[in-house]
Structure formats: structure tokens, C-alpha cells
């Protein structure tokens, strides 16, 4: 009987992952959450205003090949290079997830909205913007580009995506901060159930984030490109 | 003095060259241009007329009106009646309302919306200018050369800003051409003023804050975080500088209500005058610059 | 002339990197050797005006480095190659050297061009001069660093580990280049490759624990080790008994050891002529012994 081989499970360097993911960001996003919750008008949207931006910036600072001091050593290790991204992303998820869950409970008490509804409001855009920040930094090799992409896309989505939907309603799946009320308007336009439109939007933007993360992990396999060694002669 | 000048010129020249080779300018310029064009495309169609009148030439003898023919859309110039002249507010007489509308649009885009983009981009992007030298391990060479701290910091700042200014000038030309084609004729003076009196000085202040404040950062990551901390300050300065300009331009027309009193009242209360607010803004920025230089020199001592 | 008097440098946290060093360094090649952490790099950074001494005086060609004006005047006559050299990856070698030349005060463009062309030729980078520095190998980058240190005809050249990463041919070429440049100049060369010092310096200092433990000529250092260097060939275990093994060579008839010390009758030891490396090892062994004696003779705290 042929032996069944399982993929080798590599250990995860949690301690380093947490250190590299700037854990003090949790304090910033926690404080920002509390501040936004002080304003009654923002209270119901405080989670989706704060968490995607904070987690996105954190993700943009996670891995920039040019700023990684021990890059060559890390890539030469037998453990597959994408693990570096897995563990750091997981650390950000844990950090921001903890803040988000605590915020969700608090907000649900304050604004009387079901925790699940709040969770669906902030989690998909957080995944999407994290993916965007990670990818922008990875491709440009500069954290500043990732941070900029996160800030500008978040602001553009918050300020302009509603206007854009009025002109191009079919773009609704790409609106990071799509609101259930827009789904109801869209339901009349498309002749579909608002829950369906909202679900499509949430799934699409979360998928965009996951795809961006996967793209980075795939990119990590090309160690030559990660090292930036395309021009090296020695 | 001659050595300091040649060192300054060299640092600026090579900063520009390196910025160009990193393709950062190209990407940034392209991004600025695309965003401006995108915003223009998103604006609702303008209504450049009061009724069918697009211009009242009250100072001509005899006074004339230009009106748009409802059926054909053609512009017709004819002698104005007193009633027609009175129907147009004093401030809008002798002005082409089509041009005024396009001018308002480009000024709004360039002097009101665009500086927000500049503020965000510049404070984050240029924060790493000096930490980058540390990361390239080139600081030790600079420090071993007879280059004073003032020349080094000042030239790095000017080099970064020169790169940005050149990019902005190309965006100015590119967007100007696009706006002329899509929006029609606009007042070139106001357009140039928007760039030269609002966007460029504002970009210099943001670059200065960012480059100097982050000069002591040990890594690019820390520098970016310092840039993020500066962002609210840059946006506050934007509110003061940009709004002032907006109100001045827009006072010509009655259609767009100047928002300056509203914003300034929100920030400082009704008592503060527009001029005082601007002076206050400049004081903040200049004072902050000195503060940063002082802190830096203390750190180096 | 560089005059250093009672120089001390204590870093934050109380680490004393330089401890009361007094030296005079004249023209010619001056070698600086010592183990890792001896304070060589700190010492050279202070002479280069990069670090401020905690105490003591230092004068470079009559310029007091504790004063800003003196420091700037000294820097105008300095060529410096740091241990951890960085270059701008997007510039080519010619542009980088041009940039550094301007910063060093070579304002005439014709003069710059002449100097850069000559130095590129000397470090054999003329053909690669227009390629971006990011495409350079480690050794080529090192050569660019050497060229920039020689720019501007400096009176004082400080080079920290200049030959690290160079192949043997380049190392010898660079050594000769420095030796040629030493006429009428002061060159301070810090290296772990003792061979480089023995081939190019007629004056050297050895540092350990922030102090200068030897100052003199390489020949004198070699002479001090004379009678303490032995060759032992054995098939038995490694020689011990207070001997310091300098090198080990596997031979057909056993293992040949080059040792420092006084081997006893157990070994068939034959004396050999010491090299500078032996002298250096002998010096460090003496310093170790002295430290051990000091530790043994220091009064122990009484315990209740």
C-alpha cells in the first residue's frame, strides 16, 4: 500500500510575527474607536470607519522587501517564504480582530444593532483594505506606497463611492462601505432582494482582499523577485 | 558660502535624478492627473447661465446680452434691455457665465480638492527622504564630508520639493489641457493662481514638515508613522490656506456660496477674521518648521 | 599630525568604548588592529568627526575637533571609508563620485572629471562607470567606496576594513594604491587582516578594551614574539598546556600545529620565525594573561 504523505507542517514564529506587526496599533485603533463612539452620528459606523484603516495601515507596514533587514536569511530558510506573510497577517488579524470584537459588543449595546450586522459591516472592508495595503507595499517594495494606497482608497470610498454608485449602480459590489440602505435602493433598480445585493457586495470585497493576500503569498515564492536581484551581476 | 551653494545645488540635482530614476515622480504625477480627471468626470453637468443668459455686457454702449437659443443651443448676441440687465446680479455682469462656471470648476478641483490629495501623499511619501539615507548607509559619508547640517537638511528638503514641484507643474499643464477640452474656456489667471499660490506653497510646507519632522527617524517605517501623525496638521493648514483662496475666487459669483465663513466659524468662532485666520495658519506652519529644526539640532548636539 | 590626548568615549548605558587613549599619528600609513569590540571603529569615527568624545582632546592638522569650525576644517581634508559602506542604488559610479566630490569641496567640474576618471581607472571601474550601482558586486561597491575616500586629495584618509570583500588580486592592488597615496599624507588603516598591515604600515597601534596596548613598528611587534612561536607535528591530541594554536594543517605524517607559548618536552617542537600575525596573537595572549592576573590579585569580597 503506498504511503500517504501529508504536507510538512512548519512551525510558526508567533513571537516574531507579533513583534513585526506593530502590536501597539491595537491601542491606536481602540482609542480611535472610543473617540468616534463619542459622536452619536458616527456611533453606528465607528467600527467600519476605524478598523479597516488601522488594519490596512498595519498590513501595509507588514512586509516591504527593501526594508526587511534579514530578507536573504529568511528566504534561504527551509520553511516556505509565504509563511512569513501568513504569520504576520494572522498576528494583525488577531490584534485588530480582538479590538473589533470588543468594539462590536460595545457598539451593539450603545446603538442597539445586532452584533452580527456590525461584524458584517466592518470585517469585509477590513480584509479588503488589508489585502490592498499588503499588496501595494509588496509590489512597490515601499511601505509608504502601501500606506498611501490604504488611506487614499479608504477616503475615496468613504467620500466618493456613494456618488459613484448614483452614476454607475452596477459597481455596487466594489463599494467597500456599502450600506444596507443602499442595498434597498439597489433592490428597486436591479429587481433583486436587498439581502442578496448586500451579501454579494460583502462577499466580493472580502474576496478582493483575500485575492490580494494570495497574490502576495504567490509572489513570495519567487525569491529572486522578492530579493530584487533581477539586476544583480555577482 | 560658495561651497555651501555648490553642495546645495549638488544635493538638489542628485535628489531629482534619483527621484526620477525611482519612477516615483512618474507614478505620483500619473496618480495626481488621473485623480483630477476622475473628479472632473464625476462632477454633475454645470449650468453656466442665468436662465438663457450667458453674459451681460453692461459696460458696452449700447449694453448687450449673450443668450443661448433654446432650440439650437447657439449663442446669440443682442442689445440688452434694462430688464434683462437687472435680472443678472451686479457681480456677474460683464462676465461670461460659461467661463465663470468652468473657472469655478477648475479652481474648486485644483485649489479645494487637490490639496487634500497633496497633503496626504506628501506627508507620507516624503517622510522617508532622510531615513532612506540612513537605510542606504550613506549618512556616515555625508557626516564625514564638510557638509553642515543646515545645508544637508535644507538641500534634502528642497530636492524633495523640487521633484514634487516639477511633477505638479506637469500635472498643471496636463490637467489644464484636459479641462480646456472637457469644460471649455476658463480664466487662466485663476487657474495659474490656484497652482502657484495654493498648491505649490502648500506642497512646500507639507514637504518641509514631513522631511524635517521625520529626519530623526531610525527607519522608513518609523518615518511613515511620523508622517501619519503630521497628517491632521497638514489638513488643518489646508483648511486655512485653501478656503481663503476659494472664497476670494468665488466671491465673484453668487451661484457658489463661499464656504469660508462656515468652515472658519466652525474652527475658530465667528469673531476671527479671514485675514487673521490666514496669518494664524502661516504662523503655525512657520513656527512648526522652526520647532522641528530646533528639535533636530538639539538631537544632533 | 594628529594629536590625541586622554581620549575617552562612553556610550549611553555606560559602555566605555575608548578609555583614556593618547596618541600622535604622523604622515604615512598607520595601522590599527585589535579584536572585535576593541574600540577601533569608535576611535576612527571620533577622528573623522562623526562622534564626539566624552573627554579628552583631539587635534587634526591643528584643528580642534571639539569646536564646530575645527571639525568642519578637518573634514575638508578627510577621506573616509566606513566599515559598513552604502551607496545610492540608482546612481552610477561616475555620478556617485561626482556627487561626493562636490560635497567634499571639489567645485571645479573639470577638476572633478579629471579626478574621477583617474580614480575609476585606479580602482578598475572605468568600464562599469555608467552602470547603476545596484548592479555592482560587493567587491565593486567596495572599490567605489575606496575611490570616494581618495577624492578631493585629502590629507587624512581613514579606512575601516577596506579590503573586506575584495578578492586577493584586488586586495593587493588596493594595498599598493594606499601605500602610494601615503606619501605626504596620513592614512589610518583598520583591519582584521594583519597581512595588510604587515605589507603596508610602518607604524601601528593595537587596541583592546578601549585602550592602546601596543604602539610601535610591526618589526618590533614581531621581535617581541620571537622565541615564542613553534611548529609541532603530532599524531596525538591537540597541543595544550597554555599553548595558543595559531594554525592547524593536516599532513600525511600527522597534524602540524603552529603554536605560541613555551611547549614542554612532550612535544617535538621546532622554533619558527614569527610573522606579524604571530606577534599580534602573542600580544593578545599577553593581554589575556595580564587580565587574568589582575582578576586573580583583586581583593575578593568577604562573605559573611
Short mmCIF file of N, CA and C in Angstrom, two decimals, chain B residues 2-3 6-15 17-19 21-22 132-133 136-152 156 299-301, chain C residues 41 45 48-50 52 68 72 75-76 78-92 94-96 98-100 102-107 112 134 148:
data_model
loop_
_atom_site.label_atom_id
_atom_site.label_comp_id
_atom_site.label_asym_id
_atom_site.label_seq_id
_atom_site.Cartn_x
_atom_site.Cartn_y
_atom_site.Cartn_z
N UNK B 2 30.35 79.78 -1.04
CA UNK B 2 30.33 79.20 -2.40
C UNK B 2 30.25 77.68 -2.31
N UNK B 3 30.97 77.12 -1.33
CA UNK B 3 30.94 75.66 -1.17
C UNK B 3 29.55 75.21 -0.75
N UNK B 6 27.31 75.25 -3.74
CA UNK B 6 27.54 74.15 -4.70
C UNK B 6 27.11 72.82 -4.09
N UNK B 7 27.27 72.68 -2.78
CA UNK B 7 26.78 71.45 -2.13
C UNK B 7 25.26 71.38 -2.21
N UNK B 8 24.60 72.51 -1.96
CA UNK B 8 23.14 72.54 -2.04
C UNK B 8 22.68 72.17 -3.44
N UNK B 9 23.31 72.80 -4.43
CA UNK B 9 22.92 72.53 -5.82
C UNK B 9 23.13 71.05 -6.16
N UNK B 10 24.24 70.49 -5.67
CA UNK B 10 24.52 69.08 -5.98
C UNK B 10 23.49 68.16 -5.34
N UNK B 11 23.18 68.43 -4.08
CA UNK B 11 22.21 67.56 -3.39
C UNK B 11 20.85 67.64 -4.08
N UNK B 12 20.44 68.85 -4.43
CA UNK B 12 19.14 69.01 -5.10
C UNK B 12 19.16 68.27 -6.45
N UNK B 13 20.25 68.49 -7.19
CA UNK B 13 20.35 67.88 -8.52
C UNK B 13 20.28 66.35 -8.43
N UNK B 14 21.03 65.78 -7.51
CA UNK B 14 21.06 64.32 -7.42
C UNK B 14 19.80 63.76 -6.76
N UNK B 15 19.17 64.54 -5.90
CA UNK B 15 17.88 64.10 -5.35
C UNK B 15 16.86 63.97 -6.48
N UNK B 17 17.52 63.55 -9.66
CA UNK B 17 17.91 62.44 -10.55
C UNK B 17 17.45 61.10 -9.96
N UNK B 18 17.68 60.95 -8.66
CA UNK B 18 17.32 59.67 -8.03
C UNK B 18 15.80 59.50 -7.98
N UNK B 19 15.11 60.60 -7.70
CA UNK B 19 13.64 60.52 -7.66
C UNK B 19 13.11 60.12 -9.04
N UNK B 21 14.73 58.41 -11.35
CA UNK B 21 15.08 57.02 -11.66
C UNK B 21 14.26 56.02 -10.85
N UNK B 22 13.82 56.43 -9.67
CA UNK B 22 12.97 55.52 -8.89
C UNK B 22 11.56 55.45 -9.48
N UNK B 132 15.86 57.32 4.48
CA UNK B 132 16.33 56.50 3.35
C UNK B 132 17.86 56.55 3.25
N UNK B 133 18.43 57.72 3.51
CA UNK B 133 19.90 57.84 3.51
C UNK B 133 20.50 56.95 4.58
N UNK B 136 20.22 53.39 3.35
CA UNK B 136 21.25 53.11 2.33
C UNK B 136 22.65 53.15 2.94
N UNK B 137 22.75 53.46 4.20
CA UNK B 137 24.01 53.56 4.96
C UNK B 137 24.95 54.58 4.33
N UNK B 138 24.35 55.71 3.93
CA UNK B 138 25.12 56.75 3.27
C UNK B 138 25.36 57.93 4.21
N UNK B 139 24.66 57.93 5.34
CA UNK B 139 24.75 59.07 6.26
C UNK B 139 26.16 59.27 6.77
N UNK B 140 26.86 58.16 6.98
CA UNK B 140 28.21 58.26 7.54
C UNK B 140 29.12 59.02 6.57
N UNK B 141 28.90 58.80 5.28
CA UNK B 141 29.71 59.51 4.29
C UNK B 141 29.39 61.00 4.29
N UNK B 142 28.09 61.31 4.37
CA UNK B 142 27.68 62.72 4.42
C UNK B 142 28.28 63.39 5.65
N UNK B 143 28.21 62.68 6.77
CA UNK B 143 28.70 63.27 8.02
C UNK B 143 30.22 63.44 8.02
N UNK B 144 30.90 62.63 7.22
CA UNK B 144 32.36 62.76 7.19
C UNK B 144 32.80 63.85 6.21
N UNK B 145 31.87 64.33 5.38
CA UNK B 145 32.19 65.41 4.43
C UNK B 145 31.90 66.76 5.10
N UNK B 146 32.55 67.82 4.63
CA UNK B 146 32.31 69.13 5.26
C UNK B 146 30.96 69.73 4.86
N UNK B 147 29.89 69.00 5.13
CA UNK B 147 28.54 69.46 4.81
C UNK B 147 27.86 69.80 6.13
N UNK B 148 27.41 71.05 6.26
CA UNK B 148 26.77 71.43 7.52
C UNK B 148 25.37 70.82 7.58
N UNK B 149 24.85 70.70 8.80
CA UNK B 149 23.51 70.13 8.98
C UNK B 149 22.47 70.96 8.23
N UNK B 150 22.66 72.26 8.25
CA UNK B 150 21.70 73.16 7.60
C UNK B 150 21.67 72.90 6.10
N UNK B 151 22.86 72.77 5.51
CA UNK B 151 22.94 72.52 4.06
C UNK B 151 22.34 71.16 3.75
N UNK B 152 22.68 70.17 4.55
CA UNK B 152 22.18 68.81 4.29
C UNK B 152 20.66 68.76 4.36
N UNK B 156 18.12 68.59 1.14
CA UNK B 156 17.28 67.39 1.01
C UNK B 156 15.82 67.82 0.86
N UNK B 299 18.79 67.43 19.02
CA UNK B 299 19.01 65.99 18.97
C UNK B 299 20.43 65.68 18.48
N UNK B 300 20.91 66.50 17.56
CA UNK B 300 22.21 66.26 16.96
C UNK B 300 23.35 66.74 17.85
N UNK B 301 23.05 67.68 18.71
CA UNK B 301 24.13 68.31 19.51
C UNK B 301 24.76 67.31 20.48
N UNK C 41 36.62 51.14 15.65
CA UNK C 41 35.69 51.91 14.82
C UNK C 41 35.29 53.19 15.54
N UNK C 45 35.90 56.88 14.13
CA UNK C 45 34.77 57.79 13.93
C UNK C 45 34.99 59.11 14.67
N UNK C 48 37.29 61.07 12.58
CA UNK C 48 36.59 61.55 11.38
C UNK C 48 35.56 62.63 11.72
N UNK C 49 35.40 62.94 13.00
CA UNK C 49 34.45 63.98 13.40
C UNK C 49 33.02 63.51 13.41
N UNK C 50 32.81 62.21 13.37
CA UNK C 50 31.45 61.68 13.35
C UNK C 50 30.90 61.52 14.77
N UNK C 52 31.40 62.50 19.03
CA UNK C 52 32.01 63.44 19.97
C UNK C 52 32.66 62.67 21.10
N UNK C 68 33.19 73.32 16.48
CA UNK C 68 32.49 73.06 15.22
C UNK C 68 33.35 73.46 14.01
N UNK C 72 34.77 71.09 10.99
CA UNK C 72 34.48 71.28 9.57
C UNK C 72 35.78 71.42 8.78
N UNK C 75 37.27 68.04 8.39
CA UNK C 75 36.52 67.22 7.43
C UNK C 75 36.86 67.59 5.99
N UNK C 76 37.22 68.87 5.79
CA UNK C 76 37.56 69.31 4.43
C UNK C 76 38.85 68.63 3.94
N UNK C 78 39.57 65.38 4.77
CA UNK C 78 39.39 63.97 5.15
C UNK C 78 38.83 63.13 4.00
N UNK C 79 39.36 61.93 3.88
CA UNK C 79 38.75 60.91 3.03
C UNK C 79 38.39 59.75 3.93
N UNK C 80 37.15 59.30 3.85
CA UNK C 80 36.69 58.31 4.85
C UNK C 80 35.98 57.15 4.16
N UNK C 81 36.38 55.97 4.51
CA UNK C 81 35.69 54.77 4.02
C UNK C 81 35.17 54.00 5.22
N UNK C 82 33.85 54.06 5.47
CA UNK C 82 33.34 53.36 6.65
C UNK C 82 33.32 51.84 6.44
N UNK C 83 33.22 51.16 7.55
CA UNK C 83 33.17 49.70 7.52
C UNK C 83 31.93 49.23 6.77
N UNK C 84 30.80 49.87 7.11
CA UNK C 84 29.53 49.46 6.53
C UNK C 84 29.12 50.50 5.49
N UNK C 85 29.70 50.36 4.32
CA UNK C 85 29.51 51.39 3.29
C UNK C 85 28.20 51.18 2.54
N UNK C 86 27.49 52.28 2.31
CA UNK C 86 26.28 52.20 1.50
C UNK C 86 26.41 53.13 0.31
N UNK C 87 25.69 52.80 -0.76
CA UNK C 87 25.73 53.63 -1.96
C UNK C 87 24.30 53.85 -2.44
N UNK C 88 24.09 54.89 -3.21
CA UNK C 88 22.76 55.10 -3.78
C UNK C 88 22.55 54.12 -4.95
N UNK C 89 21.60 53.23 -4.86
CA UNK C 89 21.49 52.18 -5.89
C UNK C 89 21.13 52.70 -7.28
N UNK C 90 20.47 53.86 -7.34
CA UNK C 90 20.02 54.34 -8.65
C UNK C 90 21.02 55.24 -9.37
N UNK C 91 22.13 55.55 -8.69
CA UNK C 91 23.16 56.34 -9.37
C UNK C 91 24.20 55.39 -9.94
N UNK C 92 24.94 55.87 -10.94
CA UNK C 92 26.06 55.05 -11.41
C UNK C 92 27.34 55.53 -10.70
N UNK C 94 30.05 56.93 -11.69
CA UNK C 94 30.55 58.26 -12.04
C UNK C 94 29.73 59.33 -11.33
N UNK C 95 28.39 59.17 -11.38
CA UNK C 95 27.52 60.16 -10.74
C UNK C 95 27.75 60.20 -9.23
N UNK C 96 27.89 59.02 -8.64
CA UNK C 96 28.08 58.97 -7.19
C UNK C 96 29.38 59.67 -6.79
N UNK C 98 30.94 61.95 -8.51
CA UNK C 98 30.77 63.38 -8.79
C UNK C 98 30.05 64.06 -7.62
N UNK C 99 29.00 63.39 -7.16
CA UNK C 99 28.21 63.89 -6.03
C UNK C 99 29.11 64.06 -4.79
N UNK C 100 29.86 63.01 -4.47
CA UNK C 100 30.71 63.05 -3.28
C UNK C 100 31.82 64.10 -3.42
N UNK C 102 31.66 66.92 -5.01
CA UNK C 102 31.10 68.26 -4.75
C UNK C 102 30.96 68.46 -3.24
N UNK C 103 30.43 67.44 -2.57
CA UNK C 103 30.24 67.57 -1.12
C UNK C 103 31.58 67.78 -0.41
N UNK C 104 32.64 67.22 -1.00
CA UNK C 104 33.96 67.37 -0.37
C UNK C 104 34.63 68.68 -0.75
N UNK C 105 33.98 69.43 -1.60
CA UNK C 105 34.50 70.76 -1.90
C UNK C 105 35.25 70.88 -3.21
N UNK C 106 35.17 69.86 -4.07
CA UNK C 106 35.81 69.98 -5.39
C UNK C 106 34.78 70.67 -6.30
N UNK C 107 34.84 71.98 -6.36
CA UNK C 107 33.78 72.72 -7.05
C UNK C 107 34.02 72.84 -8.56
N UNK C 112 36.92 67.88 -11.11
CA UNK C 112 36.17 66.68 -10.68
C UNK C 112 36.29 65.58 -11.71
N UNK C 134 23.37 49.55 -8.24
CA UNK C 134 22.64 48.38 -7.75
C UNK C 134 23.02 47.10 -8.50
N UNK C 148 35.88 56.96 -3.58
CA UNK C 148 35.32 58.17 -2.99
C UNK C 148 36.16 58.66 -1.80
#
